[in-house]
PDB file of C-alpha atoms in Angstrom:
ATOM      1  CA  MET A   1       6.923  -7.651  -2.794  1.00 68.00           C
ATOM      2  CA  ARG A   2       9.253 -10.062  -1.048  1.00 83.00           C
ATOM      3  CA  TYR A   3       7.807  -9.724   2.456  1.00 92.00           C
ATOM      4  CA  ARG A   4       4.648 -11.050   4.025  1.00 93.00           C
ATOM      5  CA  GLN A   5       4.483  -8.021   6.342  1.00 95.00           C
ATOM      6  CA  HIS A   6       6.428  -4.772   6.048  1.00 96.00           C
ATOM      7  CA  PHE A   7       6.134  -1.846   8.467  1.00 96.00           C
ATOM      8  CA  TRP A   8       7.601   1.583   7.653  1.00 95.00           C
ATOM      9  CA  THR A   9       7.427   4.466  10.126  1.00 94.00           C
ATOM     10  CA  ALA A  10       8.715   7.850   8.978  1.00 92.00           C
ATOM     11  CA  THR A  11       8.044  11.564   9.320  1.00 88.00           C
ATOM     12  CA  ARG A  12       5.895  13.485   6.918  1.00 85.00           C
ATOM     13  CA  ALA A  13       7.499  14.482   3.591  1.00 84.00           C
ATOM     14  CA  THR A  14       9.486  11.223   3.442  1.00 89.00           C
ATOM     15  CA  SER A  15       7.587  10.056   0.324  1.00 88.00           C
ATOM     16  CA  LYS A  16       6.031   7.093   2.123  1.00 90.00           C
ATOM     17  CA  SER A  17       2.850   7.117   0.062  1.00 90.00           C
ATOM     18  CA  PHE A  18       4.659   7.717  -3.217  1.00 92.00           C
ATOM     19  CA  THR A  19       7.032   4.798  -2.598  1.00 93.00           C
ATOM     20  CA  ALA A  20       4.278   2.458  -1.405  1.00 93.00           C
ATOM     21  CA  TYR A  21       1.996   3.285  -4.338  1.00 94.00           C
ATOM     22  CA  LEU A  22       4.851   2.830  -6.799  1.00 95.00           C
ATOM     23  CA  SER A  23       5.416  -0.617  -5.298  1.00 94.00           C
ATOM     24  CA  ALA A  24       1.714  -1.349  -5.840  1.00 95.00           C
ATOM     25  CA  VAL A  25       1.962  -0.407  -9.530  1.00 96.00           C
ATOM     26  CA  LEU A  26       5.068  -2.556  -9.970  1.00 95.00           C
ATOM     27  CA  ARG A  27       3.444  -5.465  -8.150  1.00 95.00           C
ATOM     28  CA  ALA A  28       0.346  -5.189 -10.309  1.00 95.00           C
ATOM     29  CA  THR A  29       2.467  -4.998 -13.457  1.00 96.00           C
ATOM     30  CA  LEU A  30       4.895  -7.822 -12.679  1.00 94.00           C
ATOM     31  CA  LEU A  31       2.437 -10.185 -10.987  1.00 94.00           C
ATOM     32  CA  PRO A  32      -0.631 -10.721 -13.218  1.00 95.00           C
ATOM     33  CA  ARG A  33      -4.039 -11.017 -11.545  1.00 94.00           C
ATOM     34  CA  SER A  34      -2.888  -9.206  -8.411  1.00 94.00           C
ATOM     35  CA  VAL A  35      -5.710  -7.580  -6.451  1.00 94.00           C
ATOM     36  CA  ILE A  36      -4.199  -4.852  -4.294  1.00 94.00           C
ATOM     37  CA  MET A  37      -6.162  -2.917  -1.702  1.00 92.00           C
ATOM     38  CA  ILE A  38      -5.012   0.455  -0.377  1.00 91.00           C
ATOM     39  CA  ALA A  39      -6.956   1.321   2.755  1.00 88.00           C
ATOM     40  CA  SER A  40      -6.980   4.089   5.346  1.00 83.00           C
ATOM     41  CA  GLU A  41      -8.968   5.207   8.364  1.00 77.00           C
ATOM     42  CA  VAL A  42      -9.997   8.422   6.589  1.00 66.00           C
ATOM     43  CA  LYS A  43     -12.002   8.024   3.369  1.00 63.00           C
ATOM     44  CA  GLY A  44     -11.514  11.343   1.602  1.00 66.00           C
ATOM     45  CA  THR A  45      -7.851  11.645   2.505  1.00 74.00           C
ATOM     46  CA  VAL A  46      -6.647   8.337   1.114  1.00 79.00           C
ATOM     47  CA  ILE A  47      -8.534   8.753  -2.186  1.00 83.00           C
ATOM     48  CA  LYS A  48      -7.166  12.268  -2.773  1.00 84.00           C
ATOM     49  CA  ILE A  49      -3.634  11.173  -1.865  1.00 84.00           C
ATOM     50  CA  ALA A  50      -3.878   8.139  -4.153  1.00 86.00           C
ATOM     51  CA  GLU A  51      -5.146  10.145  -7.122  1.00 87.00           C
ATOM     52  CA  ALA A  52      -2.310  12.649  -6.768  1.00 90.00           C
ATOM     53  CA  LYS A  53       0.413  10.041  -6.197  1.00 91.00           C
ATOM     54  CA  PHE A  54      -0.609   7.781  -9.075  1.00 93.00           C
ATOM     55  CA  GLU A  55      -0.722  10.726 -11.453  1.00 93.00           C
ATOM     56  CA  GLU A  56       2.754  11.730 -10.249  1.00 94.00           C
ATOM     57  CA  ILE A  57       4.021   8.175 -10.808  1.00 95.00           C
ATOM     58  CA  PHE A  58       2.650   8.087 -14.350  1.00 94.00           C
ATOM     59  CA  ARG A  59       4.128  11.501 -15.007  1.00 95.00           C
ATOM     60  CA  HIS A  60       7.595  10.300 -13.947  1.00 95.00           C
ATOM     61  CA  TRP A  61       7.296   6.928 -15.726  1.00 96.00           C
ATOM     62  CA  PRO A  62       4.757   7.355 -18.573  1.00 93.00           C
ATOM     63  CA  LEU A  63       5.356   3.815 -19.850  1.00 94.00           C
ATOM     64  CA  LEU A  64       3.688   2.488 -16.695  1.00 95.00           C
ATOM     65  CA  ARG A  65       0.437   4.120 -17.795  1.00 93.00           C
ATOM     66  CA  ASN A  66       0.539   1.874 -20.847  1.00 93.00           C
ATOM     67  CA  GLU A  67       0.026  -1.107 -18.517  1.00 94.00           C
ATOM     68  CA  LEU A  68      -3.497   0.155 -17.754  1.00 94.00           C
ATOM     69  CA  LYS A  69      -6.511  -0.965 -19.751  1.00 91.00           C
ATOM     70  CA  THR A  70      -7.917   1.312 -22.451  1.00 82.00           C
ATOM     71  CA  ARG A  71     -11.258   1.421 -24.190  1.00 68.00           C
ATOM     72  CA  VAL A  72      -9.609  -0.416 -27.104  1.00 64.00           C
ATOM     73  CA  ASP A  73      -8.975  -3.394 -24.802  1.00 64.00           C
ATOM     74  CA  ASP A  74     -12.473  -3.976 -23.464  1.00 63.00           C
ATOM     75  CA  GLY A  75     -14.437  -0.756 -23.856  1.00 59.00           C
ATOM     76  CA  LYS A  76     -13.542   0.421 -20.351  1.00 63.00           C
ATOM     77  CA  THR A  77     -10.919   2.822 -19.082  1.00 77.00           C
ATOM     78  CA  GLY A  78      -8.110   1.767 -16.745  1.00 87.00           C
ATOM     79  CA  ILE A  79      -8.899   4.430 -14.143  1.00 87.00           C
ATOM     80  CA  LYS A  80     -12.212   4.745 -12.302  1.00 87.00           C
ATOM     81  CA  SER A  81     -12.870   7.134  -9.458  1.00 81.00           C
ATOM     82  CA  SER A  82     -15.562   8.663  -7.279  1.00 78.00           C
ATOM     83  CA  SER A  83     -15.783  10.181  -3.824  1.00 74.00           C
ATOM     84  CA  ASN A  84     -15.784   6.650  -2.364  1.00 76.00           C
ATOM     85  CA  TYR A  85     -13.140   4.814  -4.361  1.00 79.00           C
ATOM     86  CA  TYR A  86     -10.259   5.075  -6.828  1.00 88.00           C
ATOM     87  CA  GLU A  87      -9.450   2.047  -9.006  1.00 92.00           C
ATOM     88  CA  LEU A  88      -6.776   1.084 -11.515  1.00 94.00           C
ATOM     89  CA  TYR A  89      -7.304  -1.822 -13.929  1.00 94.00           C
ATOM     90  CA  PHE A  90      -4.343  -3.401 -15.684  1.00 95.00           C
ATOM     91  CA  LYS A  91      -4.167  -5.230 -19.023  1.00 93.00           C
ATOM     92  CA  ASN A  92      -2.799  -8.337 -17.288  1.00 93.00           C
ATOM     93  CA  GLY A  93      -5.845  -8.682 -15.034  1.00 93.00           C
ATOM     94  CA  SER A  94      -4.404  -6.915 -11.988  1.00 95.00           C
ATOM     95  CA  GLN A  95      -6.372  -4.348 -10.044  1.00 94.00           C
ATOM     96  CA  ILE A  96      -5.596  -1.678  -7.442  1.00 95.00           C
ATOM     97  CA  THR A  97      -8.500  -0.414  -5.338  1.00 92.00           C
ATOM     98  CA  VAL A  98      -8.221   2.549  -2.969  1.00 89.00           C
ATOM     99  CA  VAL A  99     -10.874   2.707  -0.241  1.00 81.00           C
ATOM    100  CA  SER A 100     -11.426   3.654   3.366  1.00 70.00           C
ATOM    101  CA  LYS A 101     -11.824   0.869   5.913  1.00 59.00           C
ATOM    102  CA  ASP A 102     -15.558   1.681   6.104  1.00 58.00           C
ATOM    103  CA  THR A 103     -16.203   1.121   2.384  1.00 54.00           C
ATOM    104  CA  SER A 104     -13.921  -1.872   1.908  1.00 50.00           C
ATOM    105  CA  ARG A 105     -16.263  -4.612   3.127  1.00 53.00           C
ATOM    106  CA  GLY A 106     -16.753  -7.346   0.593  1.00 59.00           C
ATOM    107  CA  LEU A 107     -13.468  -6.780  -1.229  1.00 74.00           C
ATOM    108  CA  ARG A 108     -11.070  -9.663  -1.721  1.00 84.00           C
ATOM    109  CA  SER A 109      -7.413  -8.866  -2.182  1.00 91.00           C
ATOM    110  CA  THR A 110      -4.094 -10.649  -2.543  1.00 92.00           C
ATOM    111  CA  ALA A 111      -2.105  -7.792  -0.983  1.00 93.00           C
ATOM    112  CA  ALA A 112      -2.742  -4.559   0.905  1.00 93.00           C
ATOM    113  CA  ILE A 113      -1.187  -1.201   1.710  1.00 93.00           C
ATOM    114  CA  LEU A 114      -2.448   0.366   4.950  1.00 93.00           C
ATOM    115  CA  GLU A 115      -2.044   4.138   4.720  1.00 90.00           C
ATOM    116  CA  GLU A 116      -1.433   6.004   7.992  1.00 90.00           C
ATOM    117  CA  ALA A 117      -1.626   2.654   9.726  1.00 92.00           C
ATOM    118  CA  ALA A 118      -1.278   4.176  13.198  1.00 92.00           C
ATOM    119  CA  LEU A 119      -4.842   5.510  12.905  1.00 90.00           C
ATOM    120  CA  ILE A 120      -6.364   2.093  12.163  1.00 90.00           C
ATOM    121  CA  GLU A 121      -7.786   0.483  15.285  1.00 90.00           C
ATOM    122  CA  GLU A 122      -7.825  -3.152  16.315  1.00 91.00           C
ATOM    123  CA  VAL A 123     -11.446  -4.039  15.511  1.00 89.00           C
ATOM    124  CA  PRO A 124     -11.503  -2.580  11.944  1.00 86.00           C
ATOM    125  CA  TYR A 125      -8.164  -4.224  11.213  1.00 89.00           C
ATOM    126  CA  ASN A 126      -9.100  -7.664  12.538  1.00 89.00           C
ATOM    127  CA  GLU A 127     -12.760  -7.756  11.526  1.00 86.00           C
ATOM    128  CA  VAL A 128     -12.881  -5.699   8.311  1.00 85.00           C
ATOM    129  CA  LEU A 129      -9.471  -5.496   6.638  1.00 87.00           C
ATOM    130  CA  LEU A 130      -7.722  -8.731   7.558  1.00 87.00           C
ATOM    131  CA  PRO A 131     -10.559 -11.073   6.442  1.00 86.00           C
ATOM    132  CA  GLN A 132     -10.402  -9.552   2.961  1.00 86.00           C
ATOM    133  CA  MET A 133      -6.873 -10.815   2.415  1.00 85.00           C
ATOM    134  CA  ASN A 134      -7.848 -14.460   2.290  1.00 80.00           C
ATOM    135  CA  ILE A 135      -7.246 -15.261  -1.364  1.00 84.00           C
ATOM    136  CA  LYS A 136      -4.051 -16.241  -3.163  1.00 89.00           C
ATOM    137  CA  ARG A 137      -2.993 -14.803  -6.467  1.00 90.00           C
ATOM    138  CA  ARG A 138      -3.233 -17.226  -9.351  1.00 88.00           C
ATOM    139  CA  GLU A 139      -0.911 -17.172 -12.305  1.00 90.00           C
ATOM    140  CA  VAL A 140      -2.251 -16.769 -15.839  1.00 87.00           C
ATOM    141  CA  ASP A 141      -2.437 -20.568 -16.143  1.00 89.00           C
ATOM    142  CA  GLY A 142      -4.427 -20.822 -12.909  1.00 88.00           C
ATOM    143  CA  THR A 143      -1.624 -22.195 -10.749  1.00 91.00           C
ATOM    144  CA  ILE A 144      -0.469 -20.767  -7.398  1.00 91.00           C
ATOM    145  CA  ASN A 145       3.169 -19.839  -6.777  1.00 90.00           C
ATOM    146  CA  PRO A 146       4.066 -21.484  -3.427  1.00 88.00           C
ATOM    147  CA  GLU A 147       7.019 -19.125  -2.991  1.00 88.00           C
ATOM    148  CA  GLU A 148       4.906 -15.961  -3.132  1.00 89.00           C
ATOM    149  CA  PRO A 149       3.953 -14.449   0.269  1.00 88.00           C
ATOM    150  CA  SER A 150       0.207 -14.666   0.834  1.00 83.00           C
ATOM    151  CA  ALA A 151      -1.826 -11.808   2.291  1.00 86.00           C
ATOM    152  CA  ALA A 152       1.145  -9.442   1.899  1.00 92.00           C
ATOM    153  CA  GLN A 153       0.677  -6.316   4.003  1.00 94.00           C
ATOM    154  CA  ASN A 154       2.542  -3.052   3.708  1.00 95.00           C
ATOM    155  CA  PHE A 155       2.028  -0.705   6.690  1.00 95.00           C
ATOM    156  CA  ILE A 156       3.114   2.925   6.238  1.00 94.00           C
ATOM    157  CA  THR A 157       2.612   5.595   8.867  1.00 93.00           C
ATOM    158  CA  THR A 158       3.949   8.523  10.795  1.00 91.00           C
ATOM    159  CA  ALA A 159       4.767   7.865  14.435  1.00 89.00           C
ATOM    160  CA  ALA A 160       2.048   7.793  17.069  1.00 89.00           C
ATOM    161  CA  GLU A 161       1.606   7.099  20.766  1.00 91.00           C
ATOM    162  CA  LYS A 162       2.466   3.711  22.252  1.00 91.00           C
ATOM    163  CA  THR A 163      -1.168   3.329  23.270  1.00 92.00           C
ATOM    164  CA  VAL A 164      -2.440   2.829  19.694  1.00 93.00           C
ATOM    165  CA  PHE A 165      -3.154  -0.686  18.452  1.00 93.00           C
ATOM    166  CA  MET A 166      -0.600  -0.502  15.663  1.00 94.00           C
ATOM    167  CA  TYR A 167       2.217  -0.055  18.193  1.00 94.00           C
ATOM    168  CA  SER A 168       1.732  -3.673  19.220  1.00 94.00           C
ATOM    169  CA  LYS A 169       1.688  -4.596  15.524  1.00 95.00           C
ATOM    170  CA  VAL A 170       4.991  -2.906  14.817  1.00 95.00           C
ATOM    171  CA  ILE A 171       6.542  -4.663  17.804  1.00 96.00           C
ATOM    172  CA  GLU A 172       5.188  -7.970  16.508  1.00 96.00           C
ATOM    173  CA  ILE A 173       6.655  -7.362  13.042  1.00 97.00           C
ATOM    174  CA  ALA A 174       9.993  -6.210  14.501  1.00 96.00           C
ATOM    175  CA  ILE A 175      10.305  -9.448  16.486  1.00 97.00           C
ATOM    176  CA  ASN A 176       9.310 -11.547  13.479  1.00 97.00           C
ATOM    177  CA  ALA A 177      11.863  -9.663  11.363  1.00 96.00           C
ATOM    178  CA  VAL A 178      14.553 -11.084  13.653  1.00 96.00           C
ATOM    179  CA  LEU A 179      13.095 -14.594  13.721  1.00 97.00           C
ATOM    180  CA  ARG A 180      11.933 -14.795  10.085  1.00 95.00           C
ATOM    181  CA  PRO A 181      13.818 -12.093   8.147  1.00 95.00           C
ATOM    182  CA  LYS A 182      12.763 -13.425   4.744  1.00 93.00           C
ATOM    183  CA  GLU A 183       9.086 -12.814   5.549  1.00 95.00           C
ATOM    184  CA  TYR A 184       9.061  -9.685   7.743  1.00 96.00           C
ATOM    185  CA  PHE A 185      10.757  -6.291   7.572  1.00 96.00           C
ATOM    186  CA  CYS A 186      10.451  -3.328   9.936  1.00 96.00           C
ATOM    187  CA  TRP A 187      12.234   0.024   9.752  1.00 94.00           C
ATOM    188  CA  GLY A 188      11.921   3.749  10.366  1.00 92.00           C
ATOM    189  CA  LEU A 189      13.346   7.113   9.330  1.00 88.00           C
ATOM    190  CA  SER A 190      13.803  10.364  11.201  1.00 86.00           C
ATOM    191  CA  TYR A 191      13.203  13.912  10.013  1.00 85.00           C
ATOM    192  CA  GLU A 192      16.843  14.125   8.795  1.00 85.00           C
ATOM    193  CA  VAL A 193      16.151  12.462   5.453  1.00 83.00           C
ATOM    194  CA  PRO A 194      13.401  14.824   4.173  1.00 83.00           C
ATOM    195  CA  LEU A 195      15.292  17.756   5.717  1.00 83.00           C
ATOM    196  CA  HIS A 196      18.435  16.823   3.774  1.00 81.00           C
ATOM    197  CA  TYR A 197      16.538  16.715   0.478  1.00 81.00           C
ATOM    198  CA  GLY A 198      14.700  19.982   1.086  1.00 80.00           C
ATOM    199  CA  LEU A 199      11.279  18.453   1.651  1.00 78.00           C
ATOM    200  CA  LEU A 200      11.111  19.900   5.154  1.00 78.00           C
ATOM    201  CA  ASP A 201      12.008  23.459   6.087  1.00 78.00           C
ATOM    202  CA  LYS A 202      14.315  23.598   9.088  1.00 77.00           C
ATOM    203  CA  ALA A 203      13.092  26.975  10.335  1.00 75.00           C
ATOM    204  CA  THR A 204       9.448  25.908  10.143  1.00 73.00           C
ATOM    205  CA  MET A 205      10.222  22.618  11.856  1.00 71.00           C
ATOM    206  CA  LEU A 206      11.931  24.388  14.766  1.00 73.00           C
ATOM    207  CA  ASP A 207       9.049  26.837  15.310  1.00 66.00           C
TER     208      ASP A 207
END
């Protein structure tokens, strides 16, 4: 929540999605009226991942589920889903919407998580996703916090070839992390972390 742009590259089974989605729930809970978009290149994949990860989060921390709206609050439930979207609505006015890049046109968000960012190409990013992050979050009293990063973006992905568009983006964020460390953060993890915690099988990985 502290950074304007954050890029995390790690192997599969490193809990990237789980960690990123947990950060989205905490952001939505702690910052009222947040509108958080979770987007991916692949529609069905990101929605299924989100549904599973959010249920896992609420299973680990059941009190977080109490932050969601209920029918008692306004007659609507805090979770809405279909084959095209998955949405969470919070009592404090925050919202998390999970979509693919193709179905996200028209959304307006204060922050975004880009799932498997390496698969997102330059044109969809610049012409579809980026323009949607053009609003600032307002506090309950309608004011804007000047210290809060605007259009906060959280990129999570497994590694890809240097020819993909997001390689230039990670280089850009890495450079900015040196020049403006309070606004940008870039890091990566190897297979050793999930291997250590038993999330990857060594024999299978060596096959």
